[in-house]
């Protein structure tokens, strides 16, 4: 596996929490620091279901990747904002079904890059590249993306639990503009490609406000916003949303019985689904 040696990874800031390391802690990982854990403790005071949501979101990622490869014949995947490696990463799920499936991970967190590159060194069908997920041109023009993501092969782009990390803007760096741009690239690669999207939403305005403020303060404004379900639905406008539609991710083609209504979180949920272009 060849990485872009020309890019110098930025220094890891262990004093400022990062969304990737906080997510790692919520999943029970060890690749995090005291500021990440302290931020998670504050997050859990506002949204107590955060740890359960992180785990259900990871289970959704495993299910949707397996469905894409096994049922829809996806041969190549690009995972935007991949986060820290954990058990059953995208390439592991995909390559258990199709050993030739190709995966590109995209992230700009230096710890993610360091761990990803080390763990994928012997896997020629997988690469991790350093880029902001909004820089679509940079990502798809990257030498590793061009090596692994090939026209005429069934492709999926993943935005799993990352769009809430992006702020609203009035330019082409907004989440909605990003999705339209990636959808255009997927169409250029060939017909029938796929987009997976989910993000944190809440019907409670206090949760939306308090979590957004907390994450902005803790990460130095390197975060976005907790949104509402109609805002996420707008990202899918013009796409063919596949069964079961846009849902709480625990209800997306579950392999075990999802929790009953009485045991569901009331603070926030991961909301989204799978669409075909």
CSV table of C-alpha atoms in Angstrom, one decimal:
chain,number,residue,atom,x,y,z
A,1,UNK,CA,0.0,0.0,0.0
A,2,UNK,CA,1.4,3.4,-1.0
A,3,UNK,CA,0.4,6.5,0.9
A,4,UNK,CA,1.0,10.1,0.0
A,5,UNK,CA,4.4,10.7,1.5
A,6,UNK,CA,4.4,14.3,0.3
A,7,UNK,CA,1.7,15.2,2.9
A,8,UNK,CA,3.1,15.8,6.3
A,9,UNK,CA,0.6,14.9,9.0
A,10,UNK,CA,-0.2,17.7,11.4
A,11,UNK,CA,0.8,17.4,15.1
A,12,UNK,CA,-1.6,15.6,17.3
A,13,UNK,CA,-3.3,18.1,19.7
A,14,UNK,CA,-3.9,16.1,22.9
A,15,UNK,CA,-5.3,19.1,24.7
A,16,UNK,CA,-8.3,19.8,22.5
A,17,UNK,CA,-11.0,17.1,22.2
A,18,UNK,CA,-11.7,15.7,18.8
A,19,UNK,CA,-14.9,14.2,17.6
A,20,UNK,CA,-13.1,11.0,16.4
A,21,UNK,CA,-11.4,10.4,19.8
A,22,UNK,CA,-14.6,11.1,21.7
A,23,UNK,CA,-16.4,8.6,19.5
A,24,UNK,CA,-13.6,6.1,20.2
A,25,UNK,CA,-14.2,6.6,23.9
A,26,UNK,CA,-17.9,6.2,23.6
A,27,UNK,CA,-17.3,2.9,21.8
A,28,UNK,CA,-15.0,1.7,24.6
A,29,UNK,CA,-11.8,2.4,22.8
A,30,UNK,CA,-8.4,3.4,24.2
A,31,UNK,CA,-7.2,5.8,21.6
A,32,UNK,CA,-8.3,9.0,23.4
A,33,UNK,CA,-7.0,11.4,26.0
A,34,UNK,CA,-8.2,13.0,29.2
A,35,UNK,CA,-9.8,16.1,27.4
A,36,UNK,CA,-11.7,13.7,25.2
A,37,UNK,CA,-13.0,11.8,28.1
A,38,UNK,CA,-13.9,15.0,30.1
A,39,UNK,CA,-15.8,16.2,27.0
A,40,UNK,CA,-17.7,12.9,26.8
A,41,UNK,CA,-18.6,13.2,30.5
A,42,UNK,CA,-20.2,16.6,29.8
A,43,UNK,CA,-21.9,15.3,26.7
A,44,UNK,CA,-23.5,12.4,28.7
A,45,UNK,CA,-24.9,14.9,31.1
A,46,UNK,CA,-26.8,16.6,28.3
A,47,UNK,CA,-27.6,13.5,26.2
A,48,UNK,CA,-27.3,10.3,28.4
A,49,UNK,CA,-27.9,8.0,25.5
A,50,UNK,CA,-24.8,9.0,23.6
A,51,UNK,CA,-22.8,5.9,24.4
A,52,UNK,CA,-25.7,3.6,23.3
A,53,UNK,CA,-26.1,5.7,20.1
A,54,UNK,CA,-22.4,5.4,19.2
A,55,UNK,CA,-22.7,1.6,19.5
A,56,UNK,CA,-25.9,1.4,17.5
A,57,UNK,CA,-24.4,3.6,14.9
A,58,UNK,CA,-21.4,1.3,14.6
A,59,UNK,CA,-23.7,-1.7,14.2
A,60,UNK,CA,-25.6,0.2,11.5
A,61,UNK,CA,-22.3,0.8,9.6
A,62,UNK,CA,-21.5,-2.9,9.7
A,63,UNK,CA,-25.0,-3.8,8.4
A,64,UNK,CA,-25.2,-1.3,5.7
A,65,UNK,CA,-21.7,-2.2,4.3
A,66,UNK,CA,-22.6,-5.9,4.3
A,67,UNK,CA,-25.9,-5.1,2.5
A,68,UNK,CA,-24.1,-3.0,-0.1
A,69,UNK,CA,-21.5,-5.6,-0.9
A,70,UNK,CA,-23.6,-8.7,-0.6
A,71,UNK,CA,-27.0,-7.6,-2.0
A,72,UNK,CA,-26.1,-4.8,-4.3
A,73,UNK,CA,-22.7,-5.9,-5.6
A,74,UNK,CA,-20.7,-2.9,-4.5
A,75,UNK,CA,-17.1,-3.3,-5.3
A,76,UNK,CA,-15.6,-0.1,-4.0
A,77,UNK,CA,-16.4,2.2,-1.1
A,78,UNK,CA,-15.2,5.6,0.0
A,79,UNK,CA,-15.7,6.4,3.7
A,80,UNK,CA,-15.8,10.1,4.5
A,81,UNK,CA,-14.8,11.0,8.0
A,82,UNK,CA,-13.8,7.4,8.8
A,83,UNK,CA,-12.8,8.0,12.4
A,84,UNK,CA,-10.4,5.8,14.4
A,85,UNK,CA,-10.0,2.1,13.5
A,86,UNK,CA,-12.0,-0.2,15.6
A,87,UNK,CA,-13.3,-3.8,15.4
A,88,UNK,CA,-15.1,-4.6,12.1
A,89,UNK,CA,-14.0,-1.6,10.1
A,90,UNK,CA,-15.5,-1.0,6.6
A,91,UNK,CA,-12.9,-2.9,4.7
A,92,UNK,CA,-13.1,-5.9,7.1
A,93,UNK,CA,-16.8,-6.2,6.7
A,94,UNK,CA,-16.7,-5.7,2.9
A,95,UNK,CA,-13.7,-8.0,2.3
A,96,UNK,CA,-15.2,-10.9,4.3
A,97,UNK,CA,-17.9,-10.9,1.6
A,98,UNK,CA,-15.8,-9.9,-1.4
A,99,UNK,CA,-12.0,-10.1,-0.8
A,100,UNK,CA,-11.4,-7.9,-3.8
A,101,UNK,CA,-13.6,-5.0,-2.5
A,102,UNK,CA,-11.7,-1.8,-2.5
A,103,UNK,CA,-12.0,0.8,0.3
A,104,UNK,CA,-10.7,4.4,0.6
A,105,UNK,CA,-10.9,6.0,4.1
A,106,UNK,CA,-10.9,9.8,4.3
A,107,UNK,CA,-10.0,11.8,7.4
A,108,UNK,CA,-8.1,14.8,8.5
A,109,UNK,CA,-7.5,13.9,12.2
A,110,UNK,CA,-3.8,13.1,12.6
A,111,UNK,CA,-4.4,10.3,15.1
A,112,UNK,CA,-6.9,8.6,12.7
A,113,UNK,CA,-4.3,8.9,9.9
A,114,UNK,CA,-1.5,7.4,12.0
A,115,UNK,CA,-3.5,4.5,13.2
A,116,UNK,CA,-5.2,3.9,9.9
A,117,UNK,CA,-2.0,3.8,7.9
A,118,UNK,CA,-0.3,1.5,10.3
A,119,UNK,CA,-3.2,-1.0,10.4
A,120,UNK,CA,-3.7,-1.0,6.6
A,121,UNK,CA,-0.1,-1.3,5.6
A,122,UNK,CA,-0.4,-4.8,4.2
A,123,UNK,CA,-3.8,-4.4,2.5
A,124,UNK,CA,-3.3,-3.4,-1.1
A,125,UNK,CA,-7.1,-2.9,-1.6
A,126,UNK,CA,-7.4,-0.3,1.1
A,127,UNK,CA,-6.0,3.2,1.6
A,128,UNK,CA,-6.4,6.1,4.0
A,129,UNK,CA,-5.9,9.6,2.8
A,130,UNK,CA,-5.5,12.9,4.5
A,131,UNK,CA,-8.2,15.3,3.4
A,132,UNK,CA,-11.1,17.4,4.7
A,133,UNK,CA,-14.2,15.5,3.7
A,134,UNK,CA,-15.6,18.6,2.0
A,135,UNK,CA,-12.7,18.8,-0.5
A,136,UNK,CA,-14.3,16.5,-3.0
A,137,UNK,CA,-11.9,17.4,-5.8
A,138,UNK,CA,-8.9,16.7,-3.7
A,139,UNK,CA,-10.3,13.4,-2.5
A,140,UNK,CA,-11.3,12.0,-5.9
A,141,UNK,CA,-8.2,13.3,-7.6
A,142,UNK,CA,-5.9,11.7,-5.0
A,143,UNK,CA,-3.6,9.1,-6.4
A,144,UNK,CA,-4.9,6.4,-4.0
A,145,UNK,CA,-8.5,7.2,-4.8
A,146,UNK,CA,-7.8,7.0,-8.6
A,147,UNK,CA,-6.0,3.7,-8.0
A,148,UNK,CA,-8.9,2.1,-6.0
A,149,UNK,CA,-12.1,3.9,-7.1
A,150,UNK,CA,-12.5,3.0,-10.8
A,151,UNK,CA,-15.2,4.1,-13.3
A,152,UNK,CA,-17.7,1.4,-14.2
A,153,UNK,CA,-17.6,-0.5,-10.9
A,154,UNK,CA,-20.5,-0.3,-8.4
A,155,UNK,CA,-19.5,2.3,-5.8
A,156,UNK,CA,-20.8,3.6,-2.5
A,157,UNK,CA,-19.9,6.8,-0.6
A,158,UNK,CA,-20.4,6.8,3.1
A,159,UNK,CA,-21.2,9.7,5.4
A,160,UNK,CA,-22.0,7.8,8.6
A,161,UNK,CA,-22.4,10.0,11.7
A,162,UNK,CA,-20.2,12.8,10.3
A,163,UNK,CA,-22.4,15.4,8.7
A,164,UNK,CA,-23.2,16.9,12.2
A,165,UNK,CA,-19.5,17.6,12.4
A,166,UNK,CA,-19.9,20.1,9.5
A,167,UNK,CA,-21.2,23.7,10.1
A,168,UNK,CA,-23.8,25.3,8.0
A,169,UNK,CA,-22.4,27.7,5.4
A,170,UNK,CA,-23.7,29.7,2.4
A,171,UNK,CA,-21.1,28.3,0.0
A,172,UNK,CA,-20.2,24.9,-1.5
A,173,UNK,CA,-18.8,23.7,1.9
A,174,UNK,CA,-22.2,23.2,3.4
A,175,UNK,CA,-23.3,19.6,4.1
A,176,UNK,CA,-26.1,19.8,1.5
A,177,UNK,CA,-23.7,21.2,-1.2
A,178,UNK,CA,-21.2,18.5,-0.3
A,179,UNK,CA,-23.7,15.7,-0.8
A,180,UNK,CA,-24.8,17.1,-4.2
A,181,UNK,CA,-21.2,17.3,-5.3
A,182,UNK,CA,-20.4,13.7,-4.3
A,183,UNK,CA,-23.6,12.5,-5.9
A,184,UNK,CA,-22.4,14.2,-9.1
A,185,UNK,CA,-19.1,12.4,-9.0
A,186,UNK,CA,-20.8,9.0,-8.3
A,187,UNK,CA,-23.0,9.5,-11.3
A,188,UNK,CA,-19.9,10.2,-13.4
A,189,UNK,CA,-18.4,6.9,-12.2
A,190,UNK,CA,-21.5,5.0,-13.5
A,191,UNK,CA,-25.2,4.4,-13.0
A,192,UNK,CA,-26.8,3.0,-9.9
A,193,UNK,CA,-24.2,4.0,-7.3
A,194,UNK,CA,-25.0,4.5,-3.6
A,195,UNK,CA,-24.9,7.1,-0.9
A,196,UNK,CA,-25.2,6.3,2.9
A,197,UNK,CA,-25.9,9.1,5.2
A,198,UNK,CA,-26.9,9.5,8.8
A,199,UNK,CA,-26.4,12.1,11.5
A,200,UNK,CA,-27.4,13.0,15.0
A,201,UNK,CA,-30.8,14.7,15.3
A,202,UNK,CA,-33.0,15.7,18.2
A,203,UNK,CA,-36.6,16.8,18.5
A,204,UNK,CA,-35.6,18.6,21.7
A,205,UNK,CA,-34.4,22.2,21.0
A,206,UNK,CA,-32.5,22.3,24.4
A,207,UNK,CA,-30.5,19.1,23.4
A,208,UNK,CA,-29.7,20.6,20.0
A,209,UNK,CA,-28.6,23.9,21.5
A,210,UNK,CA,-26.6,22.5,24.4
A,211,UNK,CA,-24.8,19.7,22.5
A,212,UNK,CA,-23.9,22.1,19.6
A,213,UNK,CA,-22.6,24.7,22.1
A,214,UNK,CA,-20.6,22.1,24.0
A,215,UNK,CA,-19.0,20.6,21.0
A,216,UNK,CA,-18.2,24.0,19.5
A,217,UNK,CA,-16.5,25.1,22.8
A,218,UNK,CA,-14.6,21.8,23.4
A,219,UNK,CA,-13.3,21.4,19.8
A,220,UNK,CA,-12.5,25.0,19.1
A,221,UNK,CA,-15.4,25.4,16.7
A,222,UNK,CA,-14.4,22.3,14.7
A,223,UNK,CA,-17.9,20.9,14.7
A,224,UNK,CA,-21.2,21.6,13.2
A,225,UNK,CA,-24.7,21.3,14.6
A,226,UNK,CA,-27.3,18.8,15.9
A,227,UNK,CA,-30.1,19.0,13.3
A,228,UNK,CA,-33.7,18.0,12.9
A,229,UNK,CA,-35.0,15.1,10.8
A,230,UNK,CA,-36.4,17.3,8.0
A,231,UNK,CA,-33.0,18.8,7.5
A,232,UNK,CA,-31.5,15.4,7.0
A,233,UNK,CA,-34.3,14.4,4.7
A,234,UNK,CA,-33.4,17.3,2.5
A,235,UNK,CA,-29.9,15.8,1.9
A,236,UNK,CA,-31.7,12.8,0.2
A,237,UNK,CA,-33.8,15.0,-2.0
A,238,UNK,CA,-33.7,13.7,-5.6
A,239,UNK,CA,-32.3,10.3,-4.6
A,240,UNK,CA,-34.0,7.0,-4.5
A,241,UNK,CA,-34.2,6.1,-0.8
A,242,UNK,CA,-34.1,2.3,-0.4
A,243,UNK,CA,-36.1,0.3,2.1
A,244,UNK,CA,-36.9,0.9,5.0
A,245,UNK,CA,-36.5,4.6,4.2
A,246,UNK,CA,-35.1,7.2,6.5
A,247,UNK,CA,-35.2,5.9,10.0
A,248,UNK,CA,-33.5,5.7,13.4
A,249,UNK,CA,-30.5,3.6,12.4
A,250,UNK,CA,-31.5,0.8,14.9
A,251,UNK,CA,-34.5,0.2,12.7
A,252,UNK,CA,-32.5,0.0,9.4
A,253,UNK,CA,-32.7,-3.7,8.4
A,254,UNK,CA,-31.9,-4.9,11.9
A,255,UNK,CA,-30.3,-8.3,12.5
A,256,UNK,CA,-31.7,-8.4,16.1
A,257,UNK,CA,-34.9,-7.1,17.4
A,258,UNK,CA,-34.7,-3.3,17.9
A,259,UNK,CA,-35.6,-1.9,21.3
A,260,UNK,CA,-39.3,-1.2,22.0
A,261,UNK,CA,-40.6,2.3,22.1
A,262,UNK,CA,-40.5,2.5,25.9
A,263,UNK,CA,-36.7,1.9,25.9
A,264,UNK,CA,-35.8,4.3,23.1
A,265,UNK,CA,-33.7,7.4,23.7
A,266,UNK,CA,-35.7,10.5,24.2
A,267,UNK,CA,-32.7,12.9,23.9
A,268,UNK,CA,-31.4,12.3,20.4
A,269,UNK,CA,-31.0,9.6,17.7
A,270,UNK,CA,-28.9,8.8,14.6
A,271,UNK,CA,-31.2,9.3,11.6
A,272,UNK,CA,-30.6,8.4,8.0
A,273,UNK,CA,-30.5,5.6,5.5
A,274,UNK,CA,-29.3,4.3,2.1
A,275,UNK,CA,-30.0,5.9,-1.3
A,276,UNK,CA,-29.3,4.8,-4.9
A,277,UNK,CA,-28.5,7.4,-7.6
